[in-house]
Coordinates of C-alpha atoms in Angstrom, one line a residue:
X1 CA 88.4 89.9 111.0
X2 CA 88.0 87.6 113.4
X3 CA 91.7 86.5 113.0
X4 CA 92.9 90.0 113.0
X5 CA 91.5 90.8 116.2
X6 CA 91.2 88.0 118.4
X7 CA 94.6 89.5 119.9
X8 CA 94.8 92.9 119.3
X9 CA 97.2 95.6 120.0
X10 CA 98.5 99.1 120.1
X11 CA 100.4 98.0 116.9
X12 CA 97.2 95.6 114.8
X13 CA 94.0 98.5 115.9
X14 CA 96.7 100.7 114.1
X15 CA 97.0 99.2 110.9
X16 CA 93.4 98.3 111.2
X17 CA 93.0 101.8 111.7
X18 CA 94.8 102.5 108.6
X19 CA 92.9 99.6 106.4
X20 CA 89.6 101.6 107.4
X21 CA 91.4 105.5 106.5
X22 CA 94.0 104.8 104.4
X23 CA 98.2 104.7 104.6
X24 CA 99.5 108.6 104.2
X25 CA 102.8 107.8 102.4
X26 CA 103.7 104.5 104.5
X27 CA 103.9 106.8 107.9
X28 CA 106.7 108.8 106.5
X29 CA 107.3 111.3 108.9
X30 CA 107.4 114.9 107.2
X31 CA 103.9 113.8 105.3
X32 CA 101.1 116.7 105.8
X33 CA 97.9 117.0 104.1
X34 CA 95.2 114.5 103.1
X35 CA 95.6 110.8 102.2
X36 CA 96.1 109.8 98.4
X37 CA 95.5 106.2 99.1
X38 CA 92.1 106.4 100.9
X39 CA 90.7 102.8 102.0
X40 CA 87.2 101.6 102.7
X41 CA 85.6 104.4 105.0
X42 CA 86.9 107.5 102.6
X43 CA 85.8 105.3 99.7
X44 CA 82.2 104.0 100.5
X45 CA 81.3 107.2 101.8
X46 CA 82.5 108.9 98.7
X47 CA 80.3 106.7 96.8
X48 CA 77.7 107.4 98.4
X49 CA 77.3 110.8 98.6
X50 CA 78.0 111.0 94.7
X51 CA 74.8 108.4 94.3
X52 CA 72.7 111.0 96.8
X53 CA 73.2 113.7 94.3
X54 CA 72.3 111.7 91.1
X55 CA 69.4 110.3 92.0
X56 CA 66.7 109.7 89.6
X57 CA 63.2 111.5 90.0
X58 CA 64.5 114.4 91.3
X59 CA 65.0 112.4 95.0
X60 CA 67.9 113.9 95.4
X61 CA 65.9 117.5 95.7
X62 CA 64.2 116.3 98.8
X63 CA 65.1 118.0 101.9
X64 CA 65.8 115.2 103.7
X65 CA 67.9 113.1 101.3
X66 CA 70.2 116.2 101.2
X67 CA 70.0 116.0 105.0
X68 CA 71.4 112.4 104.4
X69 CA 74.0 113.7 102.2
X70 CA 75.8 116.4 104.1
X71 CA 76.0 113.7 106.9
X72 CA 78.2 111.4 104.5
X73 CA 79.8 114.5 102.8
X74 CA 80.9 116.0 106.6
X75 CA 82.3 111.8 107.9
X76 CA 84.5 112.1 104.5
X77 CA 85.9 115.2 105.3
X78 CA 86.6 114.1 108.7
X79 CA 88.3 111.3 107.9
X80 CA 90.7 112.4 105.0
X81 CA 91.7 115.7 107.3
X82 CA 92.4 113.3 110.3
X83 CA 95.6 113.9 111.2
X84 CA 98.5 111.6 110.1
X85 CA 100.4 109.8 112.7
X86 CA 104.2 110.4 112.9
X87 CA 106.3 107.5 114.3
X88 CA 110.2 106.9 115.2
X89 CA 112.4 105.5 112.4
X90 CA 112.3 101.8 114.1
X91 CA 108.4 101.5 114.0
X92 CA 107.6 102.8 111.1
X93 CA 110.1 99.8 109.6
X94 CA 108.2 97.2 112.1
X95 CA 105.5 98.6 110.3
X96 CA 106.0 97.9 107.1
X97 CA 108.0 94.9 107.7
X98 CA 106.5 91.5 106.5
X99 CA 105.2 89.1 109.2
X100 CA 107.3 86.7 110.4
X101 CA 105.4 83.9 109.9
X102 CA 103.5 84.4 106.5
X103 CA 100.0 84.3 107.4
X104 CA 97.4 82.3 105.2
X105 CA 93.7 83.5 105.4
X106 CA 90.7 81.2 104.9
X107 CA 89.7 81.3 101.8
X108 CA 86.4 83.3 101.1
X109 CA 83.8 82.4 98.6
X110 CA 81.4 85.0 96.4
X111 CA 78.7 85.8 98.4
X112 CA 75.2 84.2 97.1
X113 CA 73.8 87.5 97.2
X114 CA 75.3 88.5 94.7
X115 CA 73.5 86.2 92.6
X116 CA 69.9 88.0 93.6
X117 CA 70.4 90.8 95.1
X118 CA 68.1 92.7 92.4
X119 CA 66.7 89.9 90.5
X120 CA 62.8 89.0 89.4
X121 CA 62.1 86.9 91.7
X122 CA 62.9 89.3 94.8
X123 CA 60.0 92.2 92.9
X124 CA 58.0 90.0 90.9
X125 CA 58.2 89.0 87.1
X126 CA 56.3 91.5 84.3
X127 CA 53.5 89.3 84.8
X128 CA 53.3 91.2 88.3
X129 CA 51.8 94.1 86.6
X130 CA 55.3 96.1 88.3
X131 CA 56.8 96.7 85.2
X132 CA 60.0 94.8 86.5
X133 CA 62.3 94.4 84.3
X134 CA 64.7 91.0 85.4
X135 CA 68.5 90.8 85.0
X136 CA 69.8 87.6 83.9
X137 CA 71.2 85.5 86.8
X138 CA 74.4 84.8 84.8
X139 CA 75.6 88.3 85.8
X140 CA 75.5 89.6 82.4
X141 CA 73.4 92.5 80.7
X142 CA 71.7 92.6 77.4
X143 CA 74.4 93.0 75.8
X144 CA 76.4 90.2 77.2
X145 CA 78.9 92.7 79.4
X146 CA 79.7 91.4 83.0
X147 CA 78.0 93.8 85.8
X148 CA 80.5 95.7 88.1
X149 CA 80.5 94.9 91.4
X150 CA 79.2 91.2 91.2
X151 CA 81.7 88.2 91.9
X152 CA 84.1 89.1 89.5
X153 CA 84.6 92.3 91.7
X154 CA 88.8 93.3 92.1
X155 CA 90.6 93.0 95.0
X156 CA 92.8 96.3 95.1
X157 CA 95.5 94.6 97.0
X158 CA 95.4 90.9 98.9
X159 CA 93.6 90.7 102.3
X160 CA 96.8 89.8 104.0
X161 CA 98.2 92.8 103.5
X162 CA 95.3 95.3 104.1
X163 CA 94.3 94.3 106.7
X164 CA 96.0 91.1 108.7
X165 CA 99.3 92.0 110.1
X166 CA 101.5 89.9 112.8
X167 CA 103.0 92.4 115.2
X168 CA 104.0 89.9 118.1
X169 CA 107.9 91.2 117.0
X170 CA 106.8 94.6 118.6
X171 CA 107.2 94.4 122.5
X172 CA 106.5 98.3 123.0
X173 CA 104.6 100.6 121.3
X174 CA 105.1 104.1 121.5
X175 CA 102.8 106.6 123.3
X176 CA 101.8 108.3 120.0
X177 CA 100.0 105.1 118.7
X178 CA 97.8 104.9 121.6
X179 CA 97.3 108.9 120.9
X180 CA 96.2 108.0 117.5
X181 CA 94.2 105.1 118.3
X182 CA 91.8 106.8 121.0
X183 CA 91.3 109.9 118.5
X184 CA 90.4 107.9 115.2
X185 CA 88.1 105.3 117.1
X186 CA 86.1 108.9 119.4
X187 CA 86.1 110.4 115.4
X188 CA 84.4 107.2 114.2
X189 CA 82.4 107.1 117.6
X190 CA 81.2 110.7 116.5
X191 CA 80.6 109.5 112.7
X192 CA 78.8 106.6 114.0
X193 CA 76.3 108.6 115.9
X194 CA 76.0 111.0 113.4
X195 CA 74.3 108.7 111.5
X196 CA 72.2 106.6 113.7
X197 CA 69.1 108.3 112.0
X198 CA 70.0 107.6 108.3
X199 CA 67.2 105.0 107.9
X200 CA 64.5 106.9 109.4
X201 CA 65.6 110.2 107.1
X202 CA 66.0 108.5 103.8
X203 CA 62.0 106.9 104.8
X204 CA 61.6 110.6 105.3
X205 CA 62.8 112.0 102.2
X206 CA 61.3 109.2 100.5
X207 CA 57.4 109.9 101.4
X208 CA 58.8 113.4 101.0
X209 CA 59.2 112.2 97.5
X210 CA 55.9 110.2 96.7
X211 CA 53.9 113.4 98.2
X212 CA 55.3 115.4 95.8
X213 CA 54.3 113.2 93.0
X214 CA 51.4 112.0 94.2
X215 CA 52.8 108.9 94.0
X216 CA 51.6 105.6 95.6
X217 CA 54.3 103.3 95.2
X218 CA 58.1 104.0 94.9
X219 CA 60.0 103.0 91.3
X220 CA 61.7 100.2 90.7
X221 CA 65.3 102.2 90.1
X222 CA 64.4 103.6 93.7
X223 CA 63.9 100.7 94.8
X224 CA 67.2 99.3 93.6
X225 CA 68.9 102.4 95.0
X226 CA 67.3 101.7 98.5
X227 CA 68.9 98.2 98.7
X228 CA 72.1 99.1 97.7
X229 CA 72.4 102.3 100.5
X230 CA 71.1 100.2 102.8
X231 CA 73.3 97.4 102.1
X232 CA 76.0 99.9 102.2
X233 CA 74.9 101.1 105.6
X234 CA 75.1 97.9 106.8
X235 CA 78.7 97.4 105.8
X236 CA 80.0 100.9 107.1
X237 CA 78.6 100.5 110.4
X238 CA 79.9 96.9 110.7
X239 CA 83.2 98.0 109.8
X240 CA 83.1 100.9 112.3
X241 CA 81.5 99.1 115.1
X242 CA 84.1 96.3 114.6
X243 CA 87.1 99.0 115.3
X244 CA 85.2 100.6 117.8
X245 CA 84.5 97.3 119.9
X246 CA 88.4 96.2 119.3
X247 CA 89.4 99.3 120.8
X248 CA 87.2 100.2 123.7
X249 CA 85.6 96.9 125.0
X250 CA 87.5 94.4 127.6
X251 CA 88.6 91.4 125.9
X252 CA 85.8 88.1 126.1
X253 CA 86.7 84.8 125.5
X254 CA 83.5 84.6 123.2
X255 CA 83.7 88.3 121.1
X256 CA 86.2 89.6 118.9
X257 CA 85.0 93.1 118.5
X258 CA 81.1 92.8 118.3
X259 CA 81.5 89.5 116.4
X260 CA 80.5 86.7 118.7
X261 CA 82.5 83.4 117.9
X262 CA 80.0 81.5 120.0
X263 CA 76.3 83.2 119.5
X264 CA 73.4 81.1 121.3
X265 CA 71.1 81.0 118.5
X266 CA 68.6 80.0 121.1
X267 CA 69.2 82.8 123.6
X268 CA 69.2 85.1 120.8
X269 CA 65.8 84.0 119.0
X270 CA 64.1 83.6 122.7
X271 CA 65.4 87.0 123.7
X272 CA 64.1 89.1 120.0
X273 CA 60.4 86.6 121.1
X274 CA 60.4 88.3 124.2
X275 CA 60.8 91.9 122.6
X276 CA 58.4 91.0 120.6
X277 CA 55.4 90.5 122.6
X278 CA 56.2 93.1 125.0
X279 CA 55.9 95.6 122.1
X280 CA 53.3 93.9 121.1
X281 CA 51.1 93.6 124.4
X282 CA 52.4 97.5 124.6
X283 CA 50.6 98.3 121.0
X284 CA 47.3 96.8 121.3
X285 CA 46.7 97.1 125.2
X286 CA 47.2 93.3 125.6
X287 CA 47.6 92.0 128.9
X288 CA 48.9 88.8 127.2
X289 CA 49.8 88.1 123.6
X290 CA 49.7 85.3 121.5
X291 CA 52.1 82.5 123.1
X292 CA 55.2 81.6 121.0
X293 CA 57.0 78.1 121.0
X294 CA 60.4 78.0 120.6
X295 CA 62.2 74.6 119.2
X296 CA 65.8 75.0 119.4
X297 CA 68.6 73.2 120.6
X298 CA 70.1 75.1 123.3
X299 CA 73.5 74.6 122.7
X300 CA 73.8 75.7 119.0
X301 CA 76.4 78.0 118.3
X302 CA 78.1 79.5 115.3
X303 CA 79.5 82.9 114.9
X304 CA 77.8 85.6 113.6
X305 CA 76.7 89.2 115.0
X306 CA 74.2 89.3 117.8
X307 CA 72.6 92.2 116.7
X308 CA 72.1 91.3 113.6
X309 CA 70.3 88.2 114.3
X310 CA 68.1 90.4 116.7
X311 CA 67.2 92.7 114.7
X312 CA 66.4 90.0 111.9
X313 CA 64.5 88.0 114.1
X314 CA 62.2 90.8 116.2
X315 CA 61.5 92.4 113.1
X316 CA 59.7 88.8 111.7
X317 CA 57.9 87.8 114.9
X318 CA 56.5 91.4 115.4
X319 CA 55.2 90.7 111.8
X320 CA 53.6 87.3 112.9
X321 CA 52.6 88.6 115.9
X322 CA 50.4 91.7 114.2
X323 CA 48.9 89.2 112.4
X324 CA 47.6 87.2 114.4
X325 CA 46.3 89.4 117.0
X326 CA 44.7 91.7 113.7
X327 CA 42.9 88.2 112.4
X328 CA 41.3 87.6 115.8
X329 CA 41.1 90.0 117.4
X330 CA 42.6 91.9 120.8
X331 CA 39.9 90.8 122.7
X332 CA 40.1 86.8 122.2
X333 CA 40.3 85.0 124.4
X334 CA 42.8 82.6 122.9
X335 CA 45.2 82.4 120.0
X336 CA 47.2 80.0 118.0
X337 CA 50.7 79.7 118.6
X338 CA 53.5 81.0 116.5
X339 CA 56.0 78.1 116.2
X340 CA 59.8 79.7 115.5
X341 CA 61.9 76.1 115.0
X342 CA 65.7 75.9 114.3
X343 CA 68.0 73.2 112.6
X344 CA 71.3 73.2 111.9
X345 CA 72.4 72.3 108.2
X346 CA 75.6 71.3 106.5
X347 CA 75.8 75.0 105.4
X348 CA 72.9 76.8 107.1
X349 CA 71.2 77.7 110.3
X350 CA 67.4 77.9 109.2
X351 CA 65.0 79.7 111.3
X352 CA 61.8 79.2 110.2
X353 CA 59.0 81.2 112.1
X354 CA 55.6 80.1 111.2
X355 CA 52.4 81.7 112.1
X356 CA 48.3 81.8 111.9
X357 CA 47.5 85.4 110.7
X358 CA 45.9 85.0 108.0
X359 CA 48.5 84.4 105.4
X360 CA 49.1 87.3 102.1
X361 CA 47.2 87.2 98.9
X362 CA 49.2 86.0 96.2
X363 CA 48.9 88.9 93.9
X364 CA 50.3 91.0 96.8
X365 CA 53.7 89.0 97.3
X366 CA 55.8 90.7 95.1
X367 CA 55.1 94.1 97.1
X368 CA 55.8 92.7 100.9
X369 CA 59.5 93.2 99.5
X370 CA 59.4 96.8 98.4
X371 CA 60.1 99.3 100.9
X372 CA 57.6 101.9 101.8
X373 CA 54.6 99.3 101.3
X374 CA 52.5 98.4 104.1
X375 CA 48.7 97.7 105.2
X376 CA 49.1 99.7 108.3
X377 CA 47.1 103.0 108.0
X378 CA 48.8 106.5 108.5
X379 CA 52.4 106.9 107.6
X380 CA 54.3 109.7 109.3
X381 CA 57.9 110.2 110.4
X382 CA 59.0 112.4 113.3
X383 CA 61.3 114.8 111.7
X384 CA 63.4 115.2 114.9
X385 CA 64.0 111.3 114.8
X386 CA 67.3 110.8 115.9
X387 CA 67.5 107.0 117.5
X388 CA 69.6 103.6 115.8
X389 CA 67.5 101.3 113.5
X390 CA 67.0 98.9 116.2
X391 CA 64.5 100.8 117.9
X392 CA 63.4 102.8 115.1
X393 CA 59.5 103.4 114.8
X394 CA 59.7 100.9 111.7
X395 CA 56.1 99.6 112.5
X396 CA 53.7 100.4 109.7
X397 CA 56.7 102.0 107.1
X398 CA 57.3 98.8 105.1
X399 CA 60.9 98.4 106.1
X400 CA 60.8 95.3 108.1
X401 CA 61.2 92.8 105.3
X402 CA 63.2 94.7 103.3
X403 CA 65.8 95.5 105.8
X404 CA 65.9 92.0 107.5
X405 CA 66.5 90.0 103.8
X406 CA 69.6 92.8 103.0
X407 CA 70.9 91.6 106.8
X408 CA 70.5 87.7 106.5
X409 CA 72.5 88.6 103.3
X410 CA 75.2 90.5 103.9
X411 CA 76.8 87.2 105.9
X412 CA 75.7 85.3 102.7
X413 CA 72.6 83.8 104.5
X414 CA 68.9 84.6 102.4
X415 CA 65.1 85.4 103.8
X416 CA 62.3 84.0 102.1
X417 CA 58.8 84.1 102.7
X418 CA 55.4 81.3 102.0
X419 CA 52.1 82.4 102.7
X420 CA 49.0 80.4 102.5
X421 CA 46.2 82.9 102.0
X422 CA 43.6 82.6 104.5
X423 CA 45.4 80.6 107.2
X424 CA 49.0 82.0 107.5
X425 CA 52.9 82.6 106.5
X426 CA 55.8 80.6 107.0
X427 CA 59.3 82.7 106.9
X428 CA 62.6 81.1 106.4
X429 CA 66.0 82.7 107.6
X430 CA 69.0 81.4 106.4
X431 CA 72.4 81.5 108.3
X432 CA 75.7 81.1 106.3
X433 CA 77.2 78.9 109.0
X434 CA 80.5 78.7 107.6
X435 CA 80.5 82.5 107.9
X436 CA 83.1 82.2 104.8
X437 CA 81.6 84.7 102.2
X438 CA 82.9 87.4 100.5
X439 CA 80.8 91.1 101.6
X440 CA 78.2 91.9 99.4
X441 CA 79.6 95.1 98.0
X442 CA 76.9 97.0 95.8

């Protein structure tokens, strides 16, 4: 991606347009109707609003999972009835001709994700008491079969000709690509709005769901479920904020679309600290909260996504930060430092944020990564709740963990978590640095 669009124009956001919606007939001319080859938005969507109507446990009856669905059933419809482009006889073979100089893409490895996504020790072995049941880490099944999905997943057709494409031979482009352009990226602006809320509604539907069986935790096959939308999500709204940045934001020596080739892993993590504390200084009254020391080198960079890093990293420090001000109090008068220090590996970026809090009792480890699990009291969702995740009102739902792991993983990176009961936790985020892995398709 970051190839693709570090020079974008009329003729590249067109067929990246097309990667995302699919190729009606190869632009011929007199084509009307729907698409027959839909691509990765009509696709994933698909997918997932067939997995919202089968879900186990009668989930799928809750109103606000069906909420969810109609939101992914409407995006599909709008994006197979958008309406085709028709071009002159000349582009349309500049199109589909083959670049002049034949392009050869970094090579991308399976994503270690893949490897534990759903695994025993992300939920805890029978021993646990969770009735988890483990899946060999060979891939396979019982009976031996390879899973779908995992790294020996099929490419439907190469990389460099889905999505890559050298259009330097095309000096002029024709008014109705830039017609086409701004409508498909202010339809995905509209889808991506749409469903800002998703994470808050599924939470919804979710409690929705253990009220109505009295339940107190979720099951494990929700549980499964859960990561894979989520991991989904991630992927969808990556994909359409990618398009979306290409086509509306003014070129930066540093971005390509909302990918930064340059992130300031310092700026970042000292930025998500100062969140943080404000939020937390706002919760508890605090005219000061517990100090946080930053060791960092301020001149590592790699590229990654901002945002995601953000969110990853506010998410964990809000967690430390609870912690310590619950252990001693809101009224001490001093409190240990959390220490968030960052080194730069062969492979990795680790961030590992370390606090006083208290630490987690063993027996309770296996739950911190289960959504809907938490030790704050009262759990209730504003129905109306229409905001992005990054400033959802995750605080007290259990979906702070959960959500952070699935985005350190989707670039291939990992979260993992050591707690010392009775003094405090150590968390560990790791950063693909060679941002060369596959996307972790569920």
């Amino acid at each position: 991606m970051v190839l693709f669009g570090q020079n974008p124009s009329q003729g590249t956001l067109l067929r990246g347009s097309q990667f995302l919606l699919g190729e009606p007939h190869r632009y011929v001319p007199a084509y009307t109707g729907s698409r027959p080859h839909a691509e990765e938005l009509p696709v994933r969507l698909a997918h997932r609003v067939k997995e919202l109507d089968q879900l186990p446990h009668n989930l799928s009856d809750m109103p606000s999972i069906n909420k969810v669905k109609n939101w992914y059933a409407q995006s599909f419809e709008e994006l197979i009835h958008f309406p085709p482009i028709r071009l002159p006889a000349d582009i349309r073979a500049a199109l589909l001709a083959p670049p002049v100089d034949p392009v050869s893409l970094p090579e991308a490895f399976p994503n270690p994700s893949l490897h534990y996504q759903y695994y025993s020790d992300d939920y805890g072995t029978p021993q646990t008491g969770l009735g988890i049941v483990s899946t060999p880490k060979n891939g396979k099944g019982a009976n031996g079969n390879e899973k779908g999905g995992g790294n020996g997943q099929k490419m439907r057709i190469p990389m460099e000709r889905r999505y890559y494409a050298n259009m330097s031979h095309v000096k002029e482009w024709p008014p109705e690509v830039r017609e086409y352009n701004r409508g498909f990226t202010k339809t995905l602006e509209a889808i991506k709005k749409r469903h800002d809320p998703t994470v808050t509604t599924v939470a919804q539907g979710v409690l929705e769901w253990k009220r109505s069986m009295n339940a107190r935790n979720i099951n494990l096959d929700v549980q499964h479920w859960l990561d894979r939308f989520y991991m989904s999500r991630i992927g969808i709204r990556f994909l359409i904020g990618q398009h979306i940045a290409l086509n509306t934001l003014q070129p930066h020596p540093d971005y390509v679309g909302i990918i930064c080739t340059r992130a300031n892993v310092h700026d970042i993590v000292q930025e998500a600290i100062e969140n943080a504390r404000f939020v937390c200084e706002e919760h508890y009254s605090m005219f000061k909260g517990p100090p946080v020391q930053l060791i960092c080198p301020k001149e590592l960079h790699f590229a990654y996504v901002p945002g995601h890093l953000s969110h990853i990293c506010f998410e964990l420090l809000k967690n430390s930060l609870r912690a310590v001000v619950e252990r001693f109090g809101p009224e001490a008068d001093a409190f240990p430092p959390i220490r968030v220090v960052v080194v730069e590996g062969k492979e990795d970026i680790t961030i590992k944020i370390s606090d006083e809090g208290g630490g987690i009792a063993r027996s309770a480890i296996p739950l911190i990564w289960t959504y809907m699990y938490t030790t704050m009291d009262g759990q209730n969702i504003d129905q109306d709740f229409a905001d992005s995740d990054f400033r959802a009102p995750m605080a007290g739902f259990g979906y702070g963990l959960p959500l952070s792991r699935l985005y350190a993983r989707y670039f291939g990176g990992d979260l993992r978590l050591i707690s010392m009961d009775g003094f405090g936790t150590d968390v560990y985020i790791h950063l693909n640095r060679l941002s060369s892995s596959r996307e972790p398709l569920p």
